[in-house]
Short mmCIF file of C-alpha atoms and ligand atoms in Angstrom, two decimals:
data_model
loop_
_atom_site.label_atom_id
_atom_site.label_comp_id
_atom_site.label_asym_id
_atom_site.label_seq_id
_atom_site.Cartn_x
_atom_site.Cartn_y
_atom_site.Cartn_z
CA MET A 1366 127.02 52.81 99.00
CA ARG A 1367 126.19 50.78 96.03
CA ARG A 1368 125.56 53.91 93.98
CA ALA A 1369 129.11 55.30 95.14
CA LEU A 1370 130.61 51.92 94.06
CA VAL A 1371 128.73 52.16 90.54
CA ALA A 1372 130.02 55.76 90.06
CA GLY A 1373 133.35 54.98 91.03
CA LEU A 1374 133.66 51.86 88.64
CA PHE A 1375 132.17 54.34 85.84
CA PHE A 1376 134.94 56.79 86.31
CA LEU A 1377 137.64 54.05 86.79
CA LEU A 1378 136.56 52.54 83.18
CA LEU A 1379 136.53 56.06 81.92
CA LEU A 1380 140.16 56.49 82.88
CA GLY A 1381 141.05 53.10 81.77
CA GLY A 1382 139.36 53.81 78.27
CA TRP A 1383 141.62 57.11 78.08
CA GLU A 1384 144.75 55.21 79.08
CA ALA A 1385 144.25 52.64 76.46
CA LEU A 1386 143.43 55.23 73.87
CA SER A 1387 146.73 57.08 74.60
CA ARG A 1388 148.75 53.70 74.61
CA SER A 1389 147.22 52.47 71.22
CA GLY A 1390 149.51 54.89 69.38
CA LEU A 1391 146.66 56.40 67.41
CA TRP A 1392 147.63 59.80 68.38
CA SER A 1393 150.85 61.02 69.55
CA ALA A 1394 151.29 61.70 73.35
CA VAL A 1395 151.46 65.22 72.25
CA ILE A 1396 148.04 65.48 71.22
CA LEU A 1397 146.67 62.79 73.85
CA PRO A 1398 148.64 62.58 76.70
CA PRO A 1399 147.80 59.79 79.10
CA PRO A 1400 146.07 60.33 82.34
CA GLY A 1401 149.33 60.01 84.08
CA ALA A 1402 150.82 63.00 82.56
CA VAL A 1403 147.75 65.18 83.17
CA ALA A 1404 147.73 63.88 86.79
CA ARG A 1405 151.30 64.80 87.06
CA TYR A 1406 150.38 68.41 85.59
CA LEU A 1407 147.60 68.59 88.14
CA TRP A 1408 149.92 67.72 91.00
CA GLY A 1409 152.51 69.98 89.93
CA GLY A 1410 149.89 72.96 89.65
CA LEU A 1411 148.64 72.24 93.00
CA ARG A 1412 151.95 72.16 94.42
CA ASP A 1413 153.35 75.15 93.21
CA GLY A 1414 149.87 76.95 93.81
CA SER A 1415 149.45 78.15 90.06
CA LEU A 1416 146.07 76.03 89.73
CA ALA A 1417 144.62 77.20 93.28
CA GLU A 1418 145.83 80.83 92.32
CA ALA A 1419 144.02 80.76 88.87
CA ALA A 1420 141.05 79.09 90.51
CA LEU A 1421 140.98 81.78 92.90
CA VAL A 1422 141.26 84.66 90.54
CA THR A 1423 138.32 83.00 88.41
CA GLY A 1424 136.22 82.24 91.35
CA ARG A 1425 136.37 85.94 92.35
CA ARG A 1426 135.56 87.21 88.68
CA LEU A 1427 132.85 84.65 88.76
CA ALA A 1428 131.25 85.56 91.91
CA ALA A 1429 131.37 89.30 91.13
CA GLY A 1430 129.59 88.66 87.77
CA TYR A 1431 127.26 86.07 88.88
CA LEU A 1432 126.04 88.21 91.93
CA LEU A 1433 125.77 91.56 89.92
CA GLY A 1434 123.93 89.49 87.13
CA ALA A 1435 121.52 88.06 89.85
CA ALA A 1436 121.29 91.56 91.36
CA VAL A 1437 120.26 93.11 88.11
CA GLY A 1438 118.28 89.97 86.75
CA LEU A 1439 116.05 89.22 89.59
CA PRO A 1440 114.33 92.41 90.05
CA LEU A 1441 114.15 92.79 86.10
CA GLY A 1442 112.35 89.57 86.16
CA PHE A 1443 109.84 90.60 88.72
CA LEU A 1444 109.43 93.87 86.86
CA THR A 1445 108.72 92.30 83.39
CA ALA A 1446 106.32 89.79 85.00
CA LYS A 1447 104.35 92.66 86.95
CA SER A 1448 104.34 95.52 84.35
CA ARG A 1449 102.94 94.88 80.83
CA THR A 1450 105.17 97.83 79.51
CA ALA A 1451 108.16 96.30 80.91
CA SER A 1452 107.54 93.09 79.62
CA ASP A 1453 106.80 94.46 75.87
CA THR A 1454 110.12 96.32 76.00
CA VAL A 1455 112.67 95.15 78.38
CA GLY A 1456 111.15 91.58 78.28
CA VAL A 1457 111.59 91.15 74.55
CA LEU A 1458 114.89 92.58 74.74
CA ALA A 1459 115.83 89.91 77.42
CA LEU A 1460 114.36 87.30 75.15
CA GLY A 1461 116.47 88.35 72.25
CA LEU A 1462 119.56 88.85 74.18
CA GLN A 1463 119.37 85.55 75.89
CA THR A 1464 119.66 83.75 72.69
CA LEU A 1465 123.05 85.56 71.88
CA PRO A 1466 125.95 83.41 73.03
CA SER A 1467 128.09 85.40 75.33
CA VAL A 1468 131.05 85.12 73.51
CA CYS A 1469 129.62 87.59 71.05
CA TRP A 1470 130.02 90.23 73.66
CA ALA A 1471 133.77 89.75 73.81
CA PRO A 1472 134.80 91.77 70.89
CA LEU A 1473 132.50 94.60 72.07
CA ALA A 1474 133.67 94.43 75.51
CA ILE A 1475 137.41 94.65 74.46
CA LEU A 1476 136.62 97.56 72.23
CA TRP A 1477 134.76 99.39 75.09
CA PHE A 1478 136.58 98.68 78.13
CA GLY A 1479 140.15 97.19 76.73
CA GLN A 1480 141.87 94.35 78.10
CA THR A 1481 140.52 94.96 81.69
CA GLU A 1482 138.64 93.29 84.59
CA THR A 1483 135.66 95.39 83.57
CA ALA A 1484 135.50 93.69 80.20
CA VAL A 1485 135.32 90.22 81.67
CA LEU A 1486 132.74 91.27 84.20
CA PHE A 1487 130.56 92.87 81.29
CA VAL A 1488 130.73 89.66 79.38
CA VAL A 1489 129.87 87.55 82.50
CA VAL A 1490 127.02 89.89 83.49
CA MET A 1491 125.72 89.93 79.92
CA GLY A 1492 125.70 85.94 79.85
CA THR A 1493 123.96 85.85 83.15
CA VAL A 1494 121.42 88.63 83.67
CA TRP A 1495 119.11 87.64 80.76
CA SER A 1496 118.70 84.03 81.60
CA ILE A 1497 118.24 84.78 85.42
CA ALA A 1498 115.69 87.54 84.19
CA LEU A 1499 113.60 85.34 82.01
CA ALA A 1500 113.46 82.63 84.73
CA THR A 1501 112.39 84.92 87.32
CA ASP A 1502 109.66 86.29 85.08
CA GLY A 1503 108.50 82.85 84.38
CA GLY A 1504 108.54 81.93 88.03
CA VAL A 1505 106.58 85.04 89.07
CA ARG A 1506 103.89 84.56 86.29
CA GLY A 1507 103.53 81.08 87.36
CA VAL A 1508 102.70 81.79 90.75
CA PRO A 1509 98.93 80.56 91.27
CA PRO A 1510 96.55 83.74 91.71
CA ILE A 1511 94.92 82.19 94.52
CA PHE A 1512 98.11 82.92 96.76
CA GLY A 1513 97.88 86.49 96.26
CA ARG A 1514 94.00 86.38 96.80
CA ALA A 1515 94.50 84.58 99.95
CA ALA A 1516 97.23 86.94 101.21
CA ARG A 1517 94.93 89.98 100.14
CA THR A 1518 92.10 88.57 102.40
CA MET A 1519 94.48 88.38 105.33
CA GLY A 1520 95.40 92.00 104.89
CA SER A 1521 98.72 91.65 102.85
CA ARG A 1522 99.41 94.37 100.25
CA GLY A 1523 102.15 95.73 97.89
CA LEU A 1524 105.54 95.10 98.93
CA HIS A 1525 104.45 92.72 101.94
CA THR A 1526 102.73 90.61 99.19
CA MET A 1527 105.66 90.91 96.98
CA LEU A 1528 108.28 89.61 99.53
CA ARG A 1529 106.30 87.33 101.63
CA VAL A 1530 104.27 85.72 98.96
CA THR A 1531 105.28 86.14 95.32
CA LEU A 1532 108.91 85.82 96.08
CA PRO A 1533 108.60 82.65 97.98
CA ALA A 1534 105.88 81.24 95.88
CA SER A 1535 108.01 81.74 92.73
CA LEU A 1536 111.23 80.18 94.37
CA PRO A 1537 110.99 76.74 92.85
CA VAL A 1538 111.43 78.20 89.34
CA VAL A 1539 113.51 81.17 90.37
CA VAL A 1540 116.24 78.64 91.97
CA SER A 1541 116.27 76.70 88.83
CA GLY A 1542 116.78 79.71 86.76
CA MET A 1543 119.42 80.81 89.24
CA LYS A 1544 121.16 77.44 88.41
CA GLN A 1545 120.93 78.03 84.95
CA GLY A 1546 122.20 81.43 85.21
CA TRP A 1547 125.18 80.02 87.14
CA ALA A 1548 126.03 77.62 84.20
CA PHE A 1549 125.73 80.67 81.80
CA ALA A 1550 127.91 82.71 84.10
CA TRP A 1551 130.45 80.11 84.18
CA ARG A 1552 130.61 79.53 80.39
CA SER A 1553 130.83 83.34 79.75
CA LEU A 1554 133.54 83.58 82.17
CA MET A 1555 135.64 80.86 80.57
CA ALA A 1556 134.86 82.55 76.96
CA ALA A 1557 136.11 85.98 78.45
CA GLU A 1558 139.26 84.64 79.96
CA ILE A 1559 140.11 83.13 76.62
CA PHE A 1560 139.51 86.17 74.63
CA VAL A 1561 140.46 88.99 77.08
CA THR A 1562 143.91 88.36 78.16
CA ILE A 1563 144.55 90.88 80.75
CA LEU A 1564 147.47 91.14 83.11
CA THR A 1565 145.52 91.76 86.27
CA GLY A 1566 144.87 88.11 87.22
CA PHE A 1567 145.65 84.91 85.75
CA GLY A 1568 142.51 82.77 85.54
CA LEU A 1569 141.84 79.12 84.56
CA GLY A 1570 140.68 80.15 81.05
CA HIS A 1571 144.11 81.86 80.64
CA LEU A 1572 145.86 78.72 81.78
CA LEU A 1573 143.79 76.81 79.11
CA HIS A 1574 144.61 79.37 76.52
CA TYR A 1575 148.21 79.26 77.00
CA GLY A 1576 148.28 75.58 77.37
CA ARG A 1577 146.98 75.77 73.88
CA GLU A 1578 149.50 78.06 72.55
CA LEU A 1579 152.38 76.00 74.25
CA HIS A 1580 151.01 72.90 72.95
CA ALA A 1581 150.99 71.48 76.42
CA MET A 1582 148.02 69.28 76.07
CA ASP A 1583 148.47 67.84 79.48
CA GLN A 1584 147.80 71.54 80.82
CA VAL A 1585 144.66 72.01 78.63
CA LEU A 1586 143.20 68.55 79.67
CA GLY A 1587 144.12 69.24 83.23
CA VAL A 1588 142.64 72.70 83.48
CA MET A 1589 139.56 71.40 81.80
CA ILE A 1590 139.05 68.90 84.48
CA VAL A 1591 139.46 71.60 86.95
CA VAL A 1592 136.63 73.58 85.30
CA VAL A 1593 134.43 70.39 85.20
CA ALA A 1594 135.25 69.90 89.07
CA VAL A 1595 134.48 73.55 90.11
CA GLY A 1596 131.33 73.28 88.00
CA LEU A 1597 130.18 70.03 90.03
CA LEU A 1598 131.37 71.32 93.18
CA VAL A 1599 129.37 74.50 93.03
CA ASP A 1600 126.27 72.36 91.83
CA ARG A 1601 126.47 69.98 94.66
CA ALA A 1602 127.54 72.48 97.41
CA VAL A 1603 125.25 75.50 96.70
CA PHE A 1604 122.21 74.40 94.56
CA GLY A 1605 122.04 70.82 95.82
CA PRO A 1606 120.96 71.88 99.21
CA ALA A 1607 118.80 74.50 97.85
CA GLU A 1608 116.99 72.11 95.65
CA ARG A 1609 116.64 69.48 98.64
CA TRP A 1610 115.24 72.07 100.72
CA LEU A 1611 112.50 72.98 98.10
CA ARG A 1612 111.84 69.28 97.58
CA ARG A 1613 111.12 68.89 101.13
CA ARG A 1614 108.96 71.84 101.60
CA TRP A 1615 106.99 71.60 98.45
CA GLY A 1616 107.03 67.90 97.92
CA ALA A 1617 107.00 65.88 94.75
CA GLU A 1618 104.73 68.47 93.16
CA GLY A 1619 107.49 71.08 93.50
CA ARG A 1620 107.96 72.33 89.96
CA MET B 438 73.77 93.68 93.84
CA SER B 439 74.46 92.20 90.30
CA LYS B 440 77.66 90.97 88.65
CA SER B 441 78.26 89.85 85.21
CA PHE B 442 81.37 88.27 83.39
CA PRO B 443 82.12 88.91 79.81
CA SER B 444 82.45 85.53 77.55
CA ASP B 445 82.31 84.73 74.08
CA LYS B 446 78.50 84.64 74.11
CA GLY B 447 78.07 87.73 75.69
CA PRO B 448 78.08 88.71 79.34
CA VAL B 449 77.10 86.08 81.75
CA LEU B 450 74.91 87.30 84.64
CA ALA B 451 76.64 85.65 87.68
CA LEU B 452 74.44 87.48 90.10
CA ASP B 453 71.23 89.14 89.26
CA ARG B 454 69.97 91.60 91.69
CA VAL B 455 70.92 89.40 94.77
CA SER B 456 69.93 90.75 98.27
CA LEU B 457 70.96 88.96 101.22
CA GLU B 458 71.08 90.15 105.11
CA VAL B 459 73.02 88.33 107.58
CA ALA B 460 73.06 88.94 111.31
CA GLU B 461 76.01 88.97 113.72
CA GLY B 462 76.64 85.51 114.84
CA GLU B 463 74.55 84.00 112.07
CA PHE B 464 75.43 80.80 110.23
CA VAL B 465 74.23 81.09 106.78
CA CYS B 466 74.39 78.38 104.04
CA LEU B 467 74.25 79.29 100.33
CA VAL B 468 73.13 76.27 98.20
CA GLY B 469 72.89 75.94 94.56
CA PRO B 470 74.12 73.97 91.65
CA SER B 471 77.26 74.52 89.97
CA GLY B 472 77.69 77.91 88.16
CA CYS B 473 74.74 79.78 90.06
CA GLY B 474 77.42 82.50 91.21
CA LYS B 475 78.19 81.33 94.88
CA THR B 476 81.99 81.89 94.48
CA THR B 477 81.16 85.02 92.75
CA LEU B 478 79.02 86.22 95.64
CA LEU B 479 81.40 85.16 98.22
CA ASN B 480 84.54 86.93 96.63
CA ILE B 481 82.33 90.10 96.36
CA VAL B 482 81.57 89.89 100.03
CA ALA B 483 85.31 89.28 100.88
CA GLY B 484 86.08 92.47 98.78
CA LEU B 485 88.25 90.39 96.33
CA ASP B 486 85.72 91.45 93.47
CA ARG B 487 83.50 94.52 93.07
CA PRO B 488 79.93 94.09 92.14
CA ASP B 489 78.66 95.91 88.80
CA ALA B 490 75.75 97.22 90.70
CA GLY B 491 74.93 97.49 94.35
CA GLU B 492 77.04 97.26 97.40
CA VAL B 493 78.01 95.19 100.34
CA LEU B 494 77.51 96.83 103.55
CA ALA B 495 79.26 95.68 106.79
CA ASP B 496 77.90 97.32 109.99
CA GLY B 497 76.33 100.03 107.65
CA GLY B 498 79.61 101.05 106.18
CA PRO B 499 80.25 99.93 102.44
CA VAL B 500 82.98 97.24 101.76
CA ARG B 501 85.67 98.56 99.69
CA GLY B 502 88.31 95.65 99.55
CA PRO B 503 89.55 92.78 101.50
CA GLY B 504 89.82 93.28 105.01
CA ALA B 505 90.89 91.26 108.09
CA ASP B 506 87.54 91.41 109.67
CA ARG B 507 86.34 88.91 106.79
CA MET B 508 88.48 85.86 106.43
CA VAL B 509 88.04 83.42 103.45
CA MET B 510 88.57 79.69 103.32
CA PHE B 511 88.98 79.07 99.36
CA GLN B 512 87.20 76.38 97.51
CA GLU B 513 90.71 74.93 96.37
CA SER B 514 93.59 74.70 98.91
CA ALA B 515 95.25 78.25 99.35
CA LEU B 516 97.81 77.19 101.75
CA PHE B 517 101.16 78.52 101.21
CA PRO B 518 103.78 75.62 100.48
CA TRP B 519 106.66 77.57 101.39
CA LEU B 520 105.50 77.66 105.17
CA ASP B 521 104.74 74.80 107.54
CA ALA B 522 101.41 74.38 109.12
CA MET B 523 102.36 76.78 111.87
CA GLY B 524 103.84 79.44 109.44
CA ASN B 525 100.44 79.41 107.53
CA VAL B 526 98.37 80.00 110.49
CA GLU B 527 100.81 82.63 111.71
CA PHE B 528 100.72 84.62 108.29
CA GLY B 529 97.44 86.35 108.82
CA LEU B 530 98.29 87.18 112.53
CA GLY B 531 101.51 88.81 111.40
CA LEU B 532 99.50 91.31 109.58
CA LYS B 533 97.47 92.02 112.56
CA PRO B 534 98.74 95.29 114.26
CA GLY B 535 99.83 95.09 118.04
CA LEU B 536 100.65 91.42 118.23
CA ASP B 537 104.26 90.54 119.28
CA ARG B 538 105.91 87.05 118.42
CA ARG B 539 104.88 85.42 121.61
CA THR B 540 101.37 86.27 121.28
CA ARG B 541 101.48 85.05 117.64
CA ARG B 542 102.78 81.83 118.46
CA ASP B 543 100.28 81.25 121.28
CA TYR B 544 97.38 82.12 119.03
CA ALA B 545 98.59 80.05 116.27
CA HIS B 546 99.27 77.18 118.82
CA TYR B 547 95.65 77.57 120.23
CA TYR B 548 93.91 77.50 116.77
CA LEU B 549 96.04 74.44 115.58
CA ARG B 550 94.90 72.70 118.88
CA MET B 551 91.44 73.60 118.05
CA VAL B 552 91.23 72.00 114.82
CA GLY B 553 93.25 68.88 116.26
CA LEU B 554 96.59 69.51 114.63
CA GLU B 555 98.85 70.74 117.00
CA ARG B 556 101.19 67.47 116.61
CA PHE B 557 101.71 68.59 112.88
CA ARG B 558 102.51 72.28 113.22
CA HIS B 559 105.89 71.62 111.74
CA ALA B 560 104.55 69.61 108.87
CA ALA B 561 105.22 71.10 105.29
CA VAL B 562 101.75 71.49 103.52
CA HIS B 563 102.36 68.51 100.87
CA GLU B 564 102.66 66.15 104.12
CA LEU B 565 99.02 66.92 105.23
CA SER B 566 96.07 64.94 103.96
CA GLY B 567 93.44 66.80 102.26
CA GLY B 568 91.14 66.83 105.37
CA MET B 569 94.34 68.03 107.40
CA LYS B 570 94.88 70.79 104.78
CA GLN B 571 91.35 72.18 105.14
CA ARG B 572 91.73 72.11 108.94
CA VAL B 573 94.91 74.15 108.66
CA ALA B 574 93.08 76.40 106.33
CA LEU B 575 90.30 76.80 109.01
CA ALA B 576 92.73 77.56 111.60
CA ARG B 577 94.43 79.95 109.33
CA ALA B 578 91.26 81.84 108.86
CA LEU B 579 90.15 81.55 112.35
CA ALA B 580 93.47 82.93 114.14
CA PRO B 581 93.09 86.60 113.24
CA GLU B 582 89.65 86.53 114.98
CA PRO B 583 87.65 87.85 111.99
CA ARG B 584 84.09 88.77 112.75
CA VAL B 585 82.95 87.01 109.37
CA LEU B 586 84.16 83.96 108.09
CA LEU B 587 83.50 83.10 104.43
CA MET B 588 83.85 79.35 103.48
CA ASP B 589 83.75 78.27 99.94
CA GLU B 590 82.89 74.57 99.72
CA PRO B 591 85.59 73.84 102.36
CA PHE B 592 84.40 69.98 102.26
CA ALA B 593 84.02 69.55 98.73
CA SER B 594 87.28 67.64 98.33
CA LEU B 595 87.05 65.36 101.51
CA ASP B 596 85.61 61.91 101.74
CA ALA B 597 82.33 61.34 103.59
CA LEU B 598 83.75 59.96 106.91
CA THR B 599 86.29 63.00 107.21
CA ARG B 600 83.57 65.46 106.14
CA GLU B 601 81.12 64.44 108.97
CA GLN B 602 83.87 64.47 111.52
CA PHE B 603 84.47 67.91 110.30
CA TYR B 604 81.00 68.93 110.63
CA GLY B 605 80.95 68.12 114.38
CA ASP B 606 84.20 70.02 114.64
CA LEU B 607 82.80 73.07 113.06
CA GLN B 608 79.63 73.16 115.14
CA ARG B 609 81.67 72.88 118.21
CA ILE B 610 84.02 75.51 117.17
CA TRP B 611 81.23 77.83 115.97
CA ARG B 612 79.43 77.44 119.45
CA GLN B 613 82.61 78.27 121.24
CA HIS B 614 83.54 81.15 119.13
CA ARG B 615 80.45 82.59 117.89
CA ARG B 616 81.32 84.06 114.34
CA THR B 617 79.20 84.99 111.52
CA ILE B 618 79.58 82.57 108.96
CA LEU B 619 78.63 82.37 105.46
CA LEU B 620 79.30 78.82 103.91
CA VAL B 621 78.66 77.85 100.19
CA THR B 622 78.04 74.10 99.39
CA HIS B 623 76.19 72.34 97.04
CA ASN B 624 75.20 69.76 99.64
CA VAL B 625 71.68 70.31 100.82
CA ARG B 626 72.00 67.98 103.94
CA GLU B 627 75.40 69.70 105.03
CA ALA B 628 73.56 73.15 104.58
CA ALA B 629 70.63 71.93 106.66
CA CYS B 630 73.19 70.27 109.34
CA LEU B 631 75.37 73.48 109.61
CA GLY B 632 73.08 76.47 108.81
CA ASP B 633 70.79 78.55 110.75
CA ARG B 634 69.51 79.63 107.41
CA VAL B 635 69.75 78.06 104.09
CA VAL B 636 69.66 80.21 101.08
CA LEU B 637 68.87 78.68 97.72
CA LEU B 638 70.28 80.26 94.50
CA SER B 639 69.66 78.96 91.04
CA PRO B 640 71.67 79.81 87.95
CA HIS B 641 71.50 81.83 84.40
CA PRO B 642 70.99 84.38 85.93
CA GLY B 643 72.33 83.56 89.44
CA ARG B 644 69.36 84.54 91.69
CA ILE B 645 68.49 83.98 95.34
CA ARG B 646 65.13 81.76 95.10
CA GLU B 647 64.09 80.75 98.55
CA GLU B 648 65.31 80.81 102.23
CA PHE B 649 64.84 78.16 104.70
CA ARG B 650 65.18 78.44 108.46
CA VAL B 651 66.60 75.51 110.28
CA ASP B 652 65.65 75.61 113.93
CA LEU B 653 67.09 72.37 115.16
CA PRO B 654 69.13 72.29 118.48
CA ARG B 655 72.97 71.84 118.22
CA PRO B 656 75.12 69.66 117.83
CA ARG B 657 73.00 68.32 115.06
CA ASP B 658 73.46 64.54 113.91
CA PHE B 659 74.09 64.46 110.24
CA HIS B 660 72.09 61.27 109.79
CA GLY B 661 69.33 62.59 112.16
CA VAL B 662 65.76 61.97 111.29
CA GLU B 663 64.77 65.63 111.81
CA LEU B 664 67.63 66.76 109.61
CA ALA B 665 66.63 64.58 106.94
CA ARG B 666 62.96 65.92 107.00
CA HIS B 667 64.50 69.40 106.68
CA SER B 668 66.97 68.56 104.04
CA GLY B 669 64.37 66.70 102.04
CA GLU B 670 62.02 69.70 102.12
CA ILE B 671 64.94 71.99 100.98
CA MET B 672 66.07 69.48 98.20
CA ALA B 673 62.30 69.48 96.88
CA ALA B 674 62.13 73.08 96.67
CA LEU B 675 65.65 73.33 94.95
CA ARG B 676 64.50 70.73 92.50
CA GLY B 677 61.33 72.95 91.67
CA HIS B 678 63.31 75.87 91.39
CA LEU B 679 65.82 74.29 88.87
CA GLU B 680 62.78 73.14 86.58
CA SER B 681 61.05 76.53 86.66
CA PRO B 682 63.18 79.32 85.49
CA PRO B 683 62.56 82.60 87.46
CA ALA B 684 59.86 84.83 86.30
CA GLU B 685 61.12 88.08 85.16
CA GLY B 686 61.18 90.70 87.79
CA ALA B 687 59.26 88.66 90.35
CA GLU B 688 61.51 88.00 93.36
N1 ATP C 1074 86.45 85.29 86.42
C1 ATP C 1074 85.29 84.96 85.62
N2 ATP C 1074 85.41 85.02 84.24
C2 ATP C 1074 84.30 84.89 83.57
N3 ATP C 1074 83.22 84.22 83.91
C3 ATP C 1074 83.08 83.89 85.26
C4 ATP C 1074 84.12 84.18 86.30
N4 ATP C 1074 83.95 83.84 87.37
C5 ATP C 1074 82.67 83.25 87.28
N5 ATP C 1074 82.32 83.26 86.20
C6 ATP C 1074 81.05 82.81 85.47
O1 ATP C 1074 79.88 83.14 86.62
C7 ATP C 1074 79.07 82.03 86.88
C8 ATP C 1074 78.93 81.76 88.33
O2 ATP C 1074 80.41 81.31 88.66
P1 ATP C 1074 80.56 80.97 90.16
O3 ATP C 1074 82.12 80.47 90.05
O4 ATP C 1074 80.39 82.18 91.02
O5 ATP C 1074 79.85 79.69 90.41
P2 ATP C 1074 79.56 78.81 91.62
O6 ATP C 1074 78.17 78.73 92.06
O7 ATP C 1074 80.62 78.96 92.72
O8 ATP C 1074 79.95 77.37 90.96
P3 ATP C 1074 80.65 76.02 91.64
O9 ATP C 1074 79.53 75.56 92.35
O10 ATP C 1074 80.87 75.19 90.47
O11 ATP C 1074 81.97 76.48 92.21
C9 ATP C 1074 79.38 80.84 85.99
O12 ATP C 1074 78.67 80.83 84.87
C10 ATP C 1074 80.80 81.18 85.58
O13 ATP C 1074 81.14 80.80 84.24
MG1 MG C 1075 82.49 78.06 93.34
#
């Protein structure tokens, strides 16, 4: 209760500071619209459904890109952790590509796939897959060997060991990797939507982009708030419970 | 058998021509100072490591790898933190062919009750105390009903009180379910309290130096006079062996 109060107060202060700043006349209302204007935009966007629609389009792309990235990244991480050859080849590649900001894929994606959904998907997957692979690799390597030995004495082998021992044992690290991967996917998608102006769907990134083109700062700020809110929501709704479960199971020593 | 490990200063002979015979249902304790190859020996018997020379025979056949007939209780806690107490005990049972879910649960219940932890069957591993963890580990090792139980200093991390309680429990369990047990410890009195036979090892290179039979009736009192006499005798022998390095070839 107290925590909610403190948090509420903090955000109220933030809003108040913003309001004061926009009233001070230091910047024109075109550049820094007051909170009220942004709220009006948000309300309008909610009423006419344009925001929800954009969020839906973006969410669909995000889900597709993230799931694909995870579906490739998880096994890839397993592979590089278990095979010396894979680690020396794909592992190094992953390490290199992870440092590449995913926006850098946008020009290539546009050349290869044109202004299409595929181009967006490509950028998101490229932004996600390497960080998830590296996290999984680290998680699997960090599994104490004693678990594998104990499992072997109980008759566990091969695939059984992999699925019933290595995978759950690496879970704390893998989950934090998945969370990091989600952050990367979200960033990549916003970058992709700003660069790849496709007509098959109008995402949040596009709203942001056109807000800028039209000098509609209330729209820009409004969409930014929505982007932050979606990010927070997913963090709380998806990763929060997973992390709580891990903490309950592993205890404080959970990595 | 023999086993050496590479190190910076040349190979370390962890086990040098060690030979040991254990009868069905016998409780044998391996005693020796740190680094004399006790864990190495146990790992080889478990099939987790291979000897450089020699072999392990079980029922006349060579041991080629780990098997469910030989369960291990490790020196450090090897419980799986992603499973609760019950899940840990059931893990090995799930790998035993021909057990349905019901039977597995019944077995797991039975063995958790045996170590006195039935109430904690849904506890997460980190919620258990050190002693309780070792009890779950014991239940996990016993549940698949192996013929041989290999225990590597199972009481090392426990306080004296919990440990002594454990000695009583282990003796009771062993009398109920006669298993062949190979237990490693560096506590001489513990070895005399539990074992039918106490085998002394000395390090550099790891060798078996002497064996003692302990023919006291069970359950044995850890503080009993008879036990003290036995452990005193073994302790003196151990000291002697540590002071005099083994004569080459003489064994
Ligand atoms: N994996 C390994 N690699 C290199 N050397 C090893 C390895 N395992 C054991 N050794 C060496 O072999 C010797 C015997 O080790 P072992 O672990 O069997 O001793 P121990 O009797 O179990 O000791 P402790 O009572 O401390 O557990 C030691 O000198 C150790 O340094
Ligand atoms: Mg040891």
